Each structure stands twice: as structure tokens, then as C-alpha cells.
């Protein structure tokens, strides 16, 4: 391996002020058209990692296109690896003619070699300057065996980030392996961080002895410190050359607090990648915060791109005011231009000279109001109206300088017949950043003579010191309703709120929304509500309800229900009342768990229905996604006698019904009531070596009812002419003496996410 590349000047357009944002690749439409044209007007598809070489060429992991692309400093795009088909063929040939499998990250060395992390391919690939592709780590199976051997002969576990040091050693993160691995120049693999378990314990100890949680992007500084995004731990961590781990950003809580304070005391929201500038400032792709953050050398965190609102508006303006949409990769060129893989926007964005830009000056404090108001109230009632005053920081606020003034809409009164202008100040109270609130909520009444309609009051937050009050005026709309409740469900408007998409075997939810016109109270009483799932879906699990617009926040709970016809039919018995009290205002939403059937065919299905009492049936729709992996599982009914038979072995016979080879997958077994797994291993046989019994090792749950095998090597090729490949798996179950008589299902699920599932029926008799 050659040494890590020192990047040149990249393709960021000239003539923009410092801190301005522009698109350098992708037109926002997901897809692939062709190569050889301007990168900014062609399609890319869910780009993730980015890197630059010493000539200033920008490389991007075009993840959903199964390609790695290159954008020259002049802005021309070409493909350097991948033919657009997901999978693995072989090594040693032209990189542009072979398949990649989920490329998520790239790195480049000074010799022009490009390194690719193939997330689902379980490999790190190398494309040399002549365009020939080879493997440098991973044997194509997911898992962990040991350290100290050849990197190309060992399993790795969903690689997610890749970087090289100055000596040519390669480092990569293992997303599900919860480790950072190193491949030295002799090709030997070792672990430099993570003990293989997901979690967080503490800092200050040996990196190889501590848990990580889905480690992602990596970067090295000139002193050999390794920085990485500890995605699931909501932190960015550092491993020193001595192997000691510390946190440099993030307090472990997901979210966004503020800028301007210590990076280790603020929240991050699933950080995915990191990079460094020449001065040692650290840049973080704060994925779910829709921001790129910068941690200066003194440990202070600020935002350099993204307003925190997901989406896309336009280019050319300040990056801190622009919208990003799940930024997942970051890289810097020689002159300090920042490149962002703006994944859900299907673009690569550039920020001009970000290393020298000065973030906006933060206000002394930043007050805003969290609104409190009901969606609707009945005439003659009292209700709460106002705001909870909060401080986004960075400095504390003395409450004696804060006043809230509520001006009620004509037709509403303060308290028991009070006036329309109400105010309150907060002497003796302190409001520190991102903690607590000041109570700017008033008790308000609706006189009996007030007419039905919409009444909008306004509240102003006043502060006598220096403060940012851009959110100081709040509008509070309330609908006054007059008539008595309608006792008929036909007065409700019922719609499917979202159309779910799931691959075969995956779980999702249907949401059904109930509303009533202009806040009309509706109280039909307990009625029977029958739901029929569209083709390809089955109901499963506990449906719930929630009112989202009450003065008490979200009010919800479980729904009484039954599931029939093998999951095709769901019957709910409940009272879908609306606007009858302060706890059922606004809209009512049912959340109904469903699962896409393992044999479901891709497409949209519109033949489901919701029949709410006497209400006209409402159409329910769902979409089955085309999973790249498909399998059919044959099961066999078994019998067991409690107290006599100790062991049974339910056989699951798996056949590949898709177009791709099913390699090493996650397999989860569930035991029926009255039976337990007592071993952490499961036996299986494959069609080509039927005479040999193979063993897979898993993890038992505390109650011994679930056995999870993270890496079972099925190696099931698609069916071909004259061949019918299969794998038979038979976990060992022990029958408890107290097992109840009856029929119970023993389950199996393949993949993460699940792409196939089935159940063996076990009938238990009493001796």
C-alpha cells in the first residue's frame, strides 16, 4: 500500500464567498444516466463517502448505484469501479466491469490507488492506478474469527469507513462488528478499537477493551491519533497512538442543543463521518441533525453547514442557512473547501473555504416559546394557552428581565372573566441553556356567548437584555366548537395517513387518521372496526391509538383487538371519540403493526380496507419493496409430549427463490411456549455437502426463548437448470415438563433486515 493521499484542489466552483454552498455532483434525482458529462447535472443515488486525491479529483461512493465515481477538478464525472449490479464476481479484472456490493466509503493514496468499503460485500477492495480491482481485507463472509492472520482470509463484519495512515497502513470500521481494524503493509489484520460488543462504558482506558456502537467514518491526524464517528453512541471518539480512547464530541444523548460550547458537553445525532483540516479542526457529518459541525482545537463546537431542517432549497448562499438531507460523508481539499455527501438529496455539496470561514456570532441568549394550546374547546370551558419559554443558549438568562405578554383574540377571556391582555415576569428565576423552562402558560376561558369559529391569540416574549428574539412572537390558534357531540361515527373523516413500504419479511406499520370537521365533538361509543390487510401484508402485534393535539401533550394507549384469518383480518373494539374533552382534541391516529409476507411479490396493493362501524369503508394500501434476497422456507408439523420427550428438532428447509446468492446471514430462532433453547449452537446441512453436519454459534436470550446466530453461512445459489439447492437447519429444543398442551409456533427469521421468515407448528401433549 502507498501512503495516504494529500488532496489537491477539488471541483468546488470559484467566485463564491467563504462559507457559500454549491452542488458539485448530482442533480437531486436518484438514478444513473451515464458518464463523461458535467457532474452537477447528472444523477447519483444515495451517495455516502467522499475522498480526494492529490490531483484534486473527488471520489464518491455512489451507494445505491453500486459504483464509485470520480469528479475531476473541472467537474467531469466518470466511473472508476462497479458495473451497477450488486454482488461479487471476482478479483483481478477491470474494476469498471465487476460488481460491487453496497459501497459506502472510499479512500485514496498518493499512488492513485482507491480503496472501497463494501458494506454488504464484507470486503475492502482496492482499485490500482491501472483500474484493476483486488481485495485487501475480508473473505466475503460476515463475522469475526481472530486477529493476527492474513486480512484477505478472515471474515469482517459490515465495513463502513476506510482511511490510510502515512505509512500505508489501512484502517476500517466494522458497523456490526463494533470494532476498528487495521491492515498493515504486510496484509496482517489486527484490532485497534472495540471489543466486539455494542455499547458504551467509559473513556480513558485501552481502546481494544471498550465497547463501540456502530463505528462509522474515520480520519487520522499527523500525530497518529485516530478519530472516528461512534454512530450509535452519539459521540466522536479518539484513539491515541498508545491505544487510549477518549471522547472529543458528543455527550451520548441524541439530538441538537446549541453551538458555541464544549463539544463534549453537547448532543450529536447519529454522527457518520469525520475529517480534519490542516489546523487540526475536526468536522463531523451530524447525520440526523442535518448539519456539519466543526470542533475547533480548543474543543468548541459550531455549525459550518446546514440549518438543521432536512431538505433542499437552493445553492449559492451561506452554507449555515442551507438545508442538508442526511449528510453522511465529509472531506476537505487542499484549499479548505469542504465536500459533503448529501445522501438523501442525491448530491455532493461543496462549501467554499470552510477552514477559514468564521461561524455566525452567537447571541448572548436565544429564547423561544414552546406552544401550549388545544386544537379545539367547547363554549363555556376553560383551557391552558401560552408558551413554555426555553433557552437554546449559549448563556443563562436572568428571569427578572423576561416578560411574556398574551393578547387574547376577541371572544376569549383571561381566567374567570378577566381581560384580554395578560402578562407575567419571572423575577428570581434563572434559565440556563437547554434546561428547564419559564411558565408562560395562562388559564383562559370561552364565554358561553362566544360564537363557533377559529380564534387566534398572540404571545410575545420580551427581554430587556441582549438576546436573539427571532422566535419571540407566537401565534396560538384555537377552534371554539358549539354543538353537542355527534353520536355517530359517520361524522368522522377517516384516511390512511401513510402508505408503508416493506421488503418481504420486514415489519412496518399502517397509520389511520380520524378527524372531525372544525373541531366537531364526535362520541359514537364502543364500536367494532374491521381492518383487512392488502395483499402481501399481515397484521401482527399490538395496535395503539394516540391523540397528538391535546393540552396534555400526546395521549394514547393500547387498543382492544383480535387478529384472524392468519393475519389478514384485524378487529378493533374501541370508541374513536374526538373533541369531547381536553384529552381527545385534534386528530386521532391508530398505529397498526403489520409484516410483509415472506412470499409477497413486489408492487403496490390497494385492496385493503378499514370499516369503522357504519362508516363507508376506507381503502388501505401498502407497497412491497423488491428485496435483493428472497427465500422460501418449508416447515414440518411436530408433536411432543411434556414430561416424556426431552428433545425435538424442528427442521427448516430453505431454498433460494431470488436472483442473488444468499451467503452468510443473520438467523433468529424463537421457541414456542413450553420449549427452551439450552445450547448456543444450531446444526445445519447444505445440499452440496449433505453428508456433513455443520454448526453455527449464536447468542441465547436470558429467557432461553430466542437464539440469535449472527453469521450462518448458507451459501445458497439461485436455482439453476438441473439443480435445486437447499439448506436444512434444525435447532435443538428442550420440552419443559410444565409445558401446556396445545399448538405453538417455533419461528425462524433470515437476514437483517428480515427477508424471509416461517414457523414450524409444534403440538404439545400432556403425558
XYZ file of C-alpha atoms in Angstrom:
767
model
C 0.000 0.000 0.000
C 1.154 3.530 -0.739
C 0.830 6.350 1.741
C -2.321 8.329 2.334
C -3.091 10.956 -0.282
C -2.542 14.669 0.325
C -5.514 16.147 -1.522
C -5.301 18.773 -4.249
C -7.832 21.447 -5.056
C -11.208 19.894 -5.803
C -14.126 20.764 -8.097
C -15.792 23.433 -5.914
C -16.806 26.340 -8.222
C -14.782 29.539 -7.940
C -16.061 33.038 -7.284
C -18.106 32.167 -4.185
C -17.587 33.870 -0.819
C -16.180 31.922 2.119
C -18.831 29.655 3.619
C -21.034 29.542 0.497
C -22.524 26.218 -0.624
C -22.792 24.785 -4.147
C -23.549 21.420 -5.756
C -20.580 19.692 -7.404
C -22.248 16.361 -8.306
C -25.831 15.159 -8.663
C -28.964 16.955 -9.836
C -31.144 15.772 -6.963
C -32.822 12.937 -8.875
C -31.919 9.429 -7.736
C -30.585 7.210 -10.513
C -27.839 6.671 -13.050
C -27.625 8.098 -16.567
C -24.108 7.971 -17.978
C -20.525 9.131 -17.527
C -18.400 11.756 -19.205
C -20.568 14.838 -18.685
C -20.839 17.605 -16.079
C -21.197 16.042 -12.634
C -23.588 18.712 -11.353
C -26.291 17.882 -13.927
C -26.155 14.058 -13.838
C -27.820 11.638 -11.454
C -26.293 9.949 -8.425
C -28.123 7.670 -5.998
C -27.724 7.912 -2.234
C -24.026 8.926 -2.146
C -22.248 8.333 1.160
C -18.450 8.506 1.468
C -16.218 11.108 -0.255
C -12.434 11.469 -0.653
C -9.943 13.483 -2.737
C -6.647 12.560 -4.371
C -3.554 14.749 -4.710
C -4.695 15.986 -8.158
C -7.972 17.253 -6.638
C -10.184 14.526 -8.115
C -13.196 13.911 -5.897
C -14.245 10.271 -5.377
C -17.709 9.383 -4.158
C -19.321 6.149 -3.030
C -22.447 6.148 -5.227
C -24.013 3.629 -2.889
C -27.363 2.790 -4.468
C -25.824 2.805 -7.944
C -23.294 0.164 -6.776
C -20.471 2.292 -8.171
C -17.568 4.509 -7.143
C -17.471 7.677 -9.253
C -14.804 10.327 -9.838
C -15.348 14.068 -10.395
C -12.378 15.918 -11.858
C -11.480 19.452 -10.709
C -13.109 20.613 -13.968
C -16.370 18.928 -12.922
C -16.499 15.905 -15.264
C -17.842 12.651 -13.796
C -16.729 9.097 -14.628
C -16.964 5.660 -13.012
C -13.845 4.075 -11.511
C -15.405 0.904 -10.067
C -18.649 -1.040 -10.317
C -20.930 -2.052 -13.178
C -24.155 -1.087 -11.405
C -25.038 -4.642 -10.322
C -24.910 -5.562 -6.638
C -22.789 -8.597 -5.831
C -19.344 -10.108 -6.137
C -17.806 -11.743 -9.201
C -14.040 -11.967 -8.840
C -10.791 -10.051 -8.451
C -8.028 -9.298 -10.897
C -10.053 -7.728 -13.699
C -11.142 -4.215 -14.684
C -12.878 -2.511 -11.761
C -15.490 -0.886 -14.024
C -16.595 -4.319 -15.307
C -17.116 -6.007 -11.932
C -19.876 -5.869 -9.342
C -19.691 -4.027 -6.039
C -21.984 -4.765 -3.114
C -23.066 -1.676 -1.204
C -20.017 0.639 -1.459
C -20.239 3.090 1.450
C -16.794 4.698 1.835
C -13.662 5.487 -0.200
C -10.044 6.482 0.443
C -7.180 7.315 -1.923
C -3.423 7.005 -1.532
C -0.622 9.007 -3.184
C -0.094 6.341 -5.848
C -3.694 6.803 -7.013
C -4.999 3.548 -5.533
C -8.656 3.787 -4.496
C -9.884 1.773 -1.503
C -13.568 0.896 -1.193
C -15.513 -0.325 1.858
C -18.179 -2.750 0.562
C -20.703 -2.802 3.399
C -22.689 -5.880 2.392
C -19.869 -7.350 0.317
C -17.869 -7.841 3.550
C -14.692 -6.720 1.791
C -12.286 -3.814 1.399
C -11.399 -3.591 -2.294
C -8.513 -1.786 -3.963
C -8.512 -0.291 -7.465
C -4.967 0.396 -8.651
C -3.886 3.172 -10.998
C -4.373 0.793 -13.958
C -8.016 0.195 -12.977
C -7.559 -3.410 -11.762
C -9.578 -4.437 -8.690
C -8.415 -6.726 -5.886
C -9.421 -7.493 -2.292
C -7.221 -6.298 0.595
C -9.437 -7.347 3.546
C -12.337 -9.730 4.082
C -13.280 -13.075 2.586
C -16.847 -12.149 1.735
C -18.489 -13.543 4.869
C -19.756 -11.528 7.809
C -18.270 -12.280 11.208
C -15.191 -12.293 13.374
C -12.669 -15.075 13.869
C -9.435 -13.644 15.264
C -6.590 -11.200 14.716
C -3.065 -11.732 13.532
C -3.680 -13.531 10.251
C -3.963 -12.514 6.605
C -6.671 -9.863 6.187
C -7.911 -11.387 2.918
C -8.622 -14.743 4.603
C -10.680 -13.530 7.573
C -14.347 -12.558 7.865
C -15.132 -8.921 8.541
C -18.458 -7.541 9.724
C -20.073 -4.883 7.509
C -17.187 -2.438 6.905
C -18.332 1.178 6.963
C -15.362 3.579 6.894
C -11.845 3.403 5.481
C -8.665 5.504 5.780
C -4.881 5.115 5.358
C -2.064 6.431 7.521
C 1.218 7.994 6.385
C 2.983 4.611 6.472
C 0.421 2.929 4.224
C -1.456 1.006 6.930
C -5.172 0.727 6.234
C -7.856 1.211 8.899
C -11.560 0.409 8.586
C -14.594 0.345 10.853
C -16.906 -2.652 11.266
C -20.502 -1.459 11.631
C -21.921 -4.659 13.135
C -18.576 -5.936 14.411
C -18.296 -2.852 16.668
C -14.559 -2.678 16.023
C -11.905 -0.620 14.241
C -9.488 -2.928 12.397
C -6.021 -2.279 10.938
C -4.365 -3.965 7.966
C -0.627 -3.384 7.953
C 1.565 -3.179 4.863
C 2.202 -6.934 5.100
C -1.549 -7.618 4.909
C -1.952 -8.745 8.546
C -5.173 -7.723 10.340
C -5.479 -6.584 13.965
C -7.997 -4.693 16.104
C -7.226 -1.148 17.290
C -10.541 -0.282 18.993
C -13.644 -2.091 20.207
C -14.184 -5.436 21.927
C -16.948 -6.616 19.607
C -19.896 -5.722 21.846
C -22.272 -2.832 21.200
C -22.406 -0.183 23.903
C -20.568 2.476 25.838
C -18.718 2.076 29.131
C -16.253 4.914 29.674
C -13.200 6.737 28.339
C -9.565 6.739 29.340
C -8.805 3.036 29.034
C -7.480 0.719 26.312
C -9.470 1.169 23.119
C -9.400 -2.565 22.340
C -11.143 -3.364 25.644
C -14.107 -0.978 25.358
C -17.445 -1.416 23.560
C -18.293 0.679 20.488
C -21.675 1.100 18.830
C -21.784 1.008 15.010
C -18.480 2.818 14.359
C -18.521 4.646 11.028
C -16.240 7.231 9.326
C -12.542 7.574 10.218
C -9.708 10.095 9.922
C -6.092 10.238 11.146
C -4.088 13.298 12.179
C -0.335 13.749 11.500
C 0.494 12.548 15.034
C -1.234 9.201 14.506
C -4.384 9.910 16.501
C -7.366 8.072 15.005
C -10.737 9.855 15.134
C -13.974 8.032 14.343
C -17.726 8.552 14.419
C -19.165 6.270 17.120
C -22.577 6.433 15.453
C -24.802 4.577 17.911
C -23.085 6.127 20.937
C -23.777 9.667 19.627
C -20.106 10.542 20.014
C -16.880 11.148 18.125
C -14.022 9.245 19.766
C -10.230 9.438 19.524
C -7.696 6.629 19.845
C -4.180 7.837 20.665
C -1.045 6.160 19.252
C -0.744 4.492 22.671
C -4.201 2.922 22.196
C -6.116 5.008 24.767
C -9.688 6.013 23.847
C -11.362 9.328 24.704
C -14.387 11.325 23.548
C -13.852 14.569 21.615
C -17.502 15.410 20.799
C -20.937 14.346 21.977
C -22.431 13.641 25.398
C -24.134 10.395 24.397
C -27.617 11.897 24.053
C -29.108 12.040 20.559
C -30.261 15.475 19.415
C -29.137 19.065 18.988
C -28.601 21.513 21.836
C -26.610 24.507 20.680
C -23.327 25.775 19.300
C -20.548 27.719 20.955
C -19.884 25.494 23.944
C -17.653 22.499 24.694
C -18.098 19.758 22.087
C -18.020 17.017 24.739
C -20.985 18.604 26.563
C -23.331 18.919 23.585
C -25.510 16.418 21.761
C -24.852 14.844 18.377
C -27.462 12.946 16.383
C -26.012 9.842 14.736
C -22.648 11.209 13.531
C -21.497 9.276 10.454
C -18.178 10.677 9.253
C -15.274 12.905 10.271
C -12.397 14.782 8.638
C -9.645 17.214 9.717
C -8.218 20.401 8.261
C -4.554 21.406 8.329
C -5.031 23.420 11.521
C -6.424 20.407 13.392
C -10.100 21.435 13.380
C -12.413 18.412 13.262
C -15.500 18.294 11.003
C -18.431 15.987 11.755
C -21.249 14.829 9.468
C -24.045 15.096 12.064
C -26.428 12.956 10.041
C -29.832 13.249 11.737
C -29.159 16.839 12.845
C -28.930 17.771 9.129
C -25.718 19.670 9.898
C -21.957 19.558 9.528
C -20.309 20.616 12.793
C -16.780 21.851 13.461
C -14.815 21.228 16.643
C -12.003 23.738 16.926
C -8.655 22.922 18.519
C -9.868 24.407 21.814
C -12.828 21.971 21.880
C -15.579 24.451 20.949
C -18.299 23.175 18.601
C -20.033 25.248 15.901
C -22.082 24.582 12.770
C -20.490 25.217 9.356
C -23.233 23.803 7.101
C -26.922 23.020 7.465
C -29.757 24.835 9.187
C -30.995 21.723 10.980
C -34.004 21.363 8.661
C -33.855 18.412 6.299
C -34.388 19.064 2.594
C -33.058 21.123 -0.284
C -33.831 24.707 -1.270
C -31.069 26.259 -3.384
C -27.326 26.748 -3.715
C -25.085 29.806 -3.708
C -25.896 31.213 -0.279
C -24.354 30.686 3.156
C -23.938 27.007 3.981
C -25.128 27.547 7.565
C -28.521 28.683 6.219
C -28.856 25.895 3.634
C -30.756 22.663 4.036
C -28.972 19.327 4.021
C -30.711 15.957 3.947
C -28.845 13.311 5.957
C -25.228 14.370 5.329
C -23.247 11.144 5.592
C -19.701 11.882 4.402
C -17.199 14.761 4.595
C -13.786 15.540 3.051
C -11.562 18.611 2.600
C -9.372 19.658 -0.317
C -6.019 21.490 -0.291
C -7.515 24.995 -0.072
C -10.060 24.217 2.650
C -13.163 23.542 0.561
C -15.459 21.090 2.335
C -17.264 18.351 0.376
C -20.423 16.794 1.806
C -22.154 13.603 0.687
C -25.714 14.961 0.928
C -27.173 11.481 0.793
C -30.955 11.908 0.671
C -30.611 14.947 -1.609
C -28.691 12.747 -4.088
C -25.967 15.389 -4.323
C -22.396 16.138 -3.351
C -22.280 19.681 -1.959
C -19.202 21.897 -1.614
C -18.659 24.655 0.948
C -16.082 27.266 -0.103
C -13.027 27.733 2.110
C -14.739 26.365 5.199
C -11.429 26.053 7.037
C -11.113 29.863 7.116
C -14.771 30.844 7.469
C -15.952 32.413 10.688
C -19.192 30.902 12.002
C -22.001 33.366 12.752
C -21.666 35.258 16.020
C -23.860 33.624 18.627
C -26.307 35.765 20.618
C -25.959 36.284 24.342
C -29.016 34.072 24.699
C -31.575 32.537 22.379
C -35.116 32.409 23.760
C -38.054 30.704 22.102
C -41.528 29.585 23.076
C -42.821 26.009 23.054
C -46.522 26.492 22.319
C -49.278 25.154 24.574
C -52.809 25.280 23.162
C -55.694 22.887 22.482
C -56.838 22.175 18.966
C -60.441 22.817 19.939
C -62.519 23.709 23.015
C -66.229 23.841 23.697
C -68.023 27.044 24.569
C -68.176 27.679 28.325
C -64.908 25.809 29.090
C -61.547 26.929 30.449
C -58.245 25.813 28.956
C -54.464 26.444 29.032
C -52.946 28.840 26.494
C -49.411 30.223 26.190
C -45.803 29.045 25.903
C -43.058 27.424 27.882
C -40.117 29.808 27.467
C -36.874 27.958 26.717
C -33.253 28.945 26.087
C -31.199 27.495 23.233
C -28.102 29.119 24.702
C -25.268 29.636 24.892
C -25.606 31.820 28.028
C -28.002 31.746 31.001
C -30.829 34.281 31.296
C -31.968 36.077 34.462
C -35.746 35.693 34.689
C -36.235 39.210 36.059
C -35.554 40.515 32.531
C -38.070 38.191 30.847
C -41.750 39.023 30.383
C -44.435 37.228 28.381
C -47.455 39.189 27.155
C -50.515 37.267 25.890
C -53.043 39.186 23.812
C -56.214 37.129 23.557
C -58.363 37.003 20.489
C -61.674 38.827 20.865
C -64.158 36.283 22.196
C -61.736 34.754 24.719
C -61.189 35.987 28.286
C -58.459 35.618 30.873
C -59.412 33.203 33.637
C -62.856 33.635 35.148
C -63.963 36.660 33.120
C -60.649 38.549 33.172
C -59.346 40.887 30.485
C -57.792 40.129 27.088
C -54.202 41.246 27.825
C -52.287 39.055 30.266
C -48.624 39.289 31.305
C -46.129 37.585 33.581
C -42.459 38.110 34.529
C -40.045 35.763 36.285
C -38.033 37.529 38.988
C -35.815 35.191 40.986
C -35.632 32.501 38.288
C -32.669 31.511 36.110
C -32.984 29.911 32.665
C -29.829 28.013 31.734
C -29.279 26.800 28.160
C -31.213 23.680 27.178
C -32.547 23.012 30.661
C -35.938 23.779 32.165
C -38.419 26.457 31.131
C -40.306 29.522 32.360
C -44.058 29.077 32.695
C -45.728 31.429 30.226
C -48.999 29.466 30.204
C -52.266 31.169 31.260
C -55.694 29.829 32.192
C -58.155 31.156 29.615
C -61.925 30.918 29.275
C -64.516 30.800 26.473
C -67.715 32.705 27.426
C -70.965 30.891 26.683
C -71.963 33.569 24.189
C -68.825 33.155 22.039
C -69.664 32.056 18.509
C -68.145 28.933 16.975
C -65.010 29.525 14.881
C -61.256 29.963 14.851
C -59.721 32.343 17.421
C -56.019 33.233 17.114
C -54.243 34.839 20.060
C -50.666 36.160 20.049
C -47.956 35.936 22.692
C -44.749 37.963 22.781
C -41.598 37.085 24.705
C -39.927 40.318 25.844
C -36.360 40.578 27.129
C -34.601 43.703 28.292
C -31.041 42.419 27.710
C -29.157 41.413 24.567
C -30.911 38.403 23.146
C -31.915 36.802 19.870
C -35.706 37.110 19.727
C -36.343 35.882 16.195
C -38.962 33.479 17.613
C -40.377 35.993 20.108
C -43.921 36.288 18.668
C -46.061 33.141 18.791
C -49.500 32.672 17.229
C -51.891 30.420 19.148
C -54.964 29.302 17.123
C -57.915 27.663 18.934
C -61.196 26.451 17.432
C -64.303 27.060 19.542
C -66.993 24.428 18.987
C -70.603 24.845 19.998
C -72.734 21.805 19.142
C -73.154 18.761 21.350
C -71.211 15.656 20.405
C -72.444 13.648 17.440
C -73.099 10.061 18.462
C -72.424 8.639 15.011
C -69.082 7.504 13.580
C -70.156 8.562 10.089
C -69.338 12.157 11.185
C -65.658 11.197 11.264
C -63.283 11.664 8.371
C -61.099 8.541 8.131
C -57.975 8.343 5.948
C -54.882 6.191 5.700
C -52.189 8.542 6.954
C -49.186 6.831 5.362
C -48.637 4.102 2.772
C -45.971 1.783 4.225
C -43.184 0.197 2.200
C -41.569 -3.061 3.328
C -39.472 -5.792 1.807
C -40.699 -9.405 2.161
C -40.405 -10.452 5.808
C -39.951 -6.913 7.118
C -42.194 -5.303 9.731
C -43.777 -1.867 9.372
C -46.965 -0.050 10.454
C -50.178 1.236 8.943
C -51.396 4.571 10.338
C -55.061 5.500 10.094
C -56.138 9.050 10.970
C -59.538 10.180 12.313
C -60.627 13.845 12.215
C -63.862 15.786 12.526
C -64.853 18.966 10.714
C -63.911 22.241 12.501
C -63.458 20.509 15.831
C -66.972 18.993 15.948
C -67.275 16.687 19.002
C -67.928 13.066 17.996
C -68.686 10.315 20.532
C -70.032 7.137 18.887
C -69.337 4.804 21.824
C -67.533 1.484 21.582
C -67.898 0.131 18.042
C -66.462 -2.768 16.066
C -63.854 -1.734 13.479
C -62.723 -4.282 10.911
C -59.433 -3.906 9.027
C -58.425 -6.060 6.063
C -54.770 -6.068 5.081
C -53.850 -5.517 1.423
C -52.234 -8.406 -0.437
C -48.724 -9.130 0.709
C -49.263 -7.924 4.294
C -50.468 -9.472 7.535
C -51.424 -7.854 10.829
C -49.157 -8.620 13.780
C -48.597 -7.147 17.213
C -50.412 -4.624 19.407
C -52.245 -1.716 17.707
C -52.215 1.590 19.587
C -54.031 4.931 19.495
C -52.815 8.472 20.129
C -54.277 11.983 20.278
C -51.480 14.352 19.264
C -53.012 17.828 19.757
C -54.114 17.954 23.395
C -53.079 20.421 26.100
C -51.608 17.426 27.929
C -49.306 16.530 25.051
C -49.715 13.138 23.378
C -52.423 10.986 24.970
C -52.562 7.345 23.908
C -52.669 3.670 24.768
C -53.345 0.136 23.534
C -56.418 -0.909 21.558
C -58.528 -3.997 22.306
C -58.180 -6.224 19.274
C -58.173 -9.674 17.734
C -56.306 -10.974 14.659
C -57.949 -13.588 12.423
C -57.510 -15.295 9.039
C -53.761 -15.848 9.561
C -53.179 -12.134 9.984
C -55.350 -10.929 7.099
C -58.083 -9.502 9.350
C -57.850 -7.254 12.398
C -60.883 -6.374 14.540
C -60.603 -3.449 16.973
C -63.238 -2.655 19.592
C -62.967 0.920 20.833
C -64.620 4.336 20.959
C -62.957 6.666 18.391
C -64.201 9.812 20.127
C -62.906 13.281 19.256
C -63.106 16.768 20.808
C -65.236 15.727 23.780
C -62.664 16.647 26.479
C -59.297 18.351 26.750
C -57.672 14.924 26.270
C -59.096 13.954 22.862
C -58.742 17.114 20.775
C -57.411 17.416 17.264
C -56.845 14.168 15.421
C -56.828 10.525 16.470
C -54.226 8.187 14.918
C -54.238 4.391 15.016
C -50.801 2.785 14.583
C -51.226 -0.804 13.422
C -48.216 -3.163 13.159
C -48.017 -5.282 10.012
C -45.469 -7.557 8.391
C -44.803 -8.075 4.720
C -45.289 -11.750 3.938
C -42.133 -13.627 3.010
C -43.725 -14.810 -0.246
C -45.033 -11.355 -1.209
C -44.304 -10.135 -4.718
C -43.025 -6.574 -5.277
C -45.612 -3.920 -6.115
C -48.309 -1.675 -4.688
C -51.503 -3.287 -3.364
C -54.649 -1.219 -2.837
C -57.155 -3.923 -1.859
C -57.062 -3.466 1.918
C -59.894 -1.743 3.781
C -60.908 -0.166 7.081
C -64.601 -0.456 8.017
C -65.242 1.770 11.050
C -68.682 0.750 12.293
C -71.268 2.149 9.877
C -68.731 4.409 8.190
C -68.137 3.781 4.497
C -65.090 1.502 4.032
C -61.767 3.282 3.525
C -59.135 1.857 1.170
C -55.849 0.664 2.726
C -52.735 0.411 0.566
C -49.216 -0.923 1.002
C -46.142 -1.364 -1.118
C -43.878 -4.421 -1.200
C -40.293 -3.482 -1.975
C -38.158 -5.698 -4.135
C -35.677 -7.289 -1.706
C -32.366 -8.280 -3.329
C -32.550 -11.558 -1.375
C -35.509 -13.946 -1.409
C -36.021 -17.375 0.093
C -38.757 -19.952 0.638
C -38.759 -21.895 3.920
C -40.505 -25.260 4.177
C -41.646 -26.332 7.638
C -42.946 -29.553 9.206
C -45.553 -30.005 11.929
C -44.127 -31.783 15.009
C -45.543 -33.335 18.156
C -44.010 -33.581 21.626
C -45.168 -34.998 24.942
C -44.416 -32.936 28.024
C -42.719 -34.991 30.708
C -41.616 -37.771 28.343
C -39.835 -36.462 25.258
C -36.960 -34.230 26.201
C -35.672 -33.038 22.820
C -37.217 -32.170 19.471
C -35.523 -30.821 16.355
C -37.853 -28.714 14.154
C -36.432 -28.799 10.604
C -36.465 -25.660 8.460
C -35.634 -26.305 4.796
C -34.514 -23.126 2.986
C -34.413 -22.631 -0.776
C -33.208 -19.555 -2.658
C -36.052 -18.057 -4.724
C -34.196 -14.888 -5.730
C -31.565 -13.931 -8.270
C -28.619 -13.375 -5.900
C -26.621 -15.855 -3.864
C -27.613 -15.952 -0.189
C -24.223 -16.035 1.534
C -23.728 -15.539 5.261
C -26.834 -14.177 7.006
C -28.228 -13.473 10.431
C -30.670 -16.169 11.600
C -33.006 -15.754 14.579
C -34.952 -18.684 16.086
C -37.857 -18.314 18.531
C -39.130 -21.120 20.758
C -42.831 -21.708 21.470
C -44.216 -21.558 24.983
C -43.160 -24.645 26.929
C -39.945 -25.184 24.979
C -36.463 -23.736 25.510
C -33.133 -23.499 23.728
C -30.436 -24.913 26.013
C -27.465 -24.631 23.660
C -25.985 -21.647 21.828
C -25.392 -23.715 18.686
C -27.537 -24.928 15.820
C -26.828 -27.712 13.325
C -27.417 -27.462 9.574
C -26.597 -29.238 6.327
C -26.140 -27.900 2.794
C -27.132 -29.541 -0.456
C -23.591 -29.856 -1.812
C -22.146 -31.430 1.372
C -25.211 -33.250 2.704
C -23.141 -35.885 4.456
C -21.502 -33.321 6.742
C -23.214 -31.686 9.690
C -22.254 -28.018 10.070
C -22.500 -25.950 13.239
C -23.364 -22.257 13.719
C -22.901 -20.480 17.049
C -25.355 -17.925 18.397
C -26.432 -15.992 21.479
C -29.222 -17.147 23.798
C -31.633 -14.640 25.303
C -31.979 -14.510 29.074
C -35.270 -16.430 28.983
C -33.812 -19.027 26.542
C -36.706 -18.414 24.151
C -34.621 -16.726 21.422
C -31.431 -17.932 19.734
C -29.675 -15.376 17.511
C -26.949 -16.615 15.159
C -25.282 -13.504 13.677
C -23.473 -15.304 10.845
C -24.772 -18.579 9.369
C -23.052 -19.469 6.115
C -25.883 -20.693 3.890
C -24.112 -20.280 0.509
C -27.371 -20.804 -1.370
C -27.011 -20.113 -5.070
C -30.129 -19.330 -7.148
C -31.873 -22.324 -8.624
C -30.463 -23.314 -11.998
C -31.035 -25.856 -14.659
C -30.950 -29.288 -13.085
C -30.134 -28.048 -9.586
C -32.350 -27.452 -6.583
C -30.022 -26.162 -3.818
C -31.246 -26.190 -0.225
C -30.117 -25.841 3.387
C -31.746 -27.681 6.271
C -31.467 -26.114 9.744
C -32.635 -27.947 12.842
C -32.260 -26.211 16.207
C -32.471 -28.333 19.334
C -35.405 -27.543 21.647
C -35.966 -28.985 25.117
C -39.556 -29.694 26.191
C -40.299 -28.428 29.676
C -42.192 -30.763 31.995
C -44.646 -27.928 32.703
C -45.278 -27.228 29.015
C -49.006 -26.528 28.402
C -50.901 -28.714 25.980
C -51.784 -27.168 22.636
C -50.273 -25.934 19.405
C -47.483 -23.329 19.366
C -45.204 -21.933 16.636
C -41.395 -22.263 16.531
C -40.112 -19.433 14.331
C -37.154 -18.615 12.082
C -36.159 -15.293 10.502
C -33.418 -14.755 7.915
C -31.451 -11.558 7.374
C -31.062 -8.149 8.939
C -33.407 -6.668 7.839
C -35.503 -9.813 7.615
C -36.109 -11.056 4.064
C -37.704 -14.435 4.858
C -39.499 -15.971 7.838
C -41.521 -19.066 8.694
C -42.937 -21.091 11.594
C -42.953 -24.789 12.464
C -46.066 -25.858 14.351
C -45.342 -27.874 17.491
C -48.269 -29.705 19.096
C -47.605 -30.480 22.750
C -49.437 -33.315 24.553
C -49.552 -33.945 28.271
C -48.314 -37.343 29.441
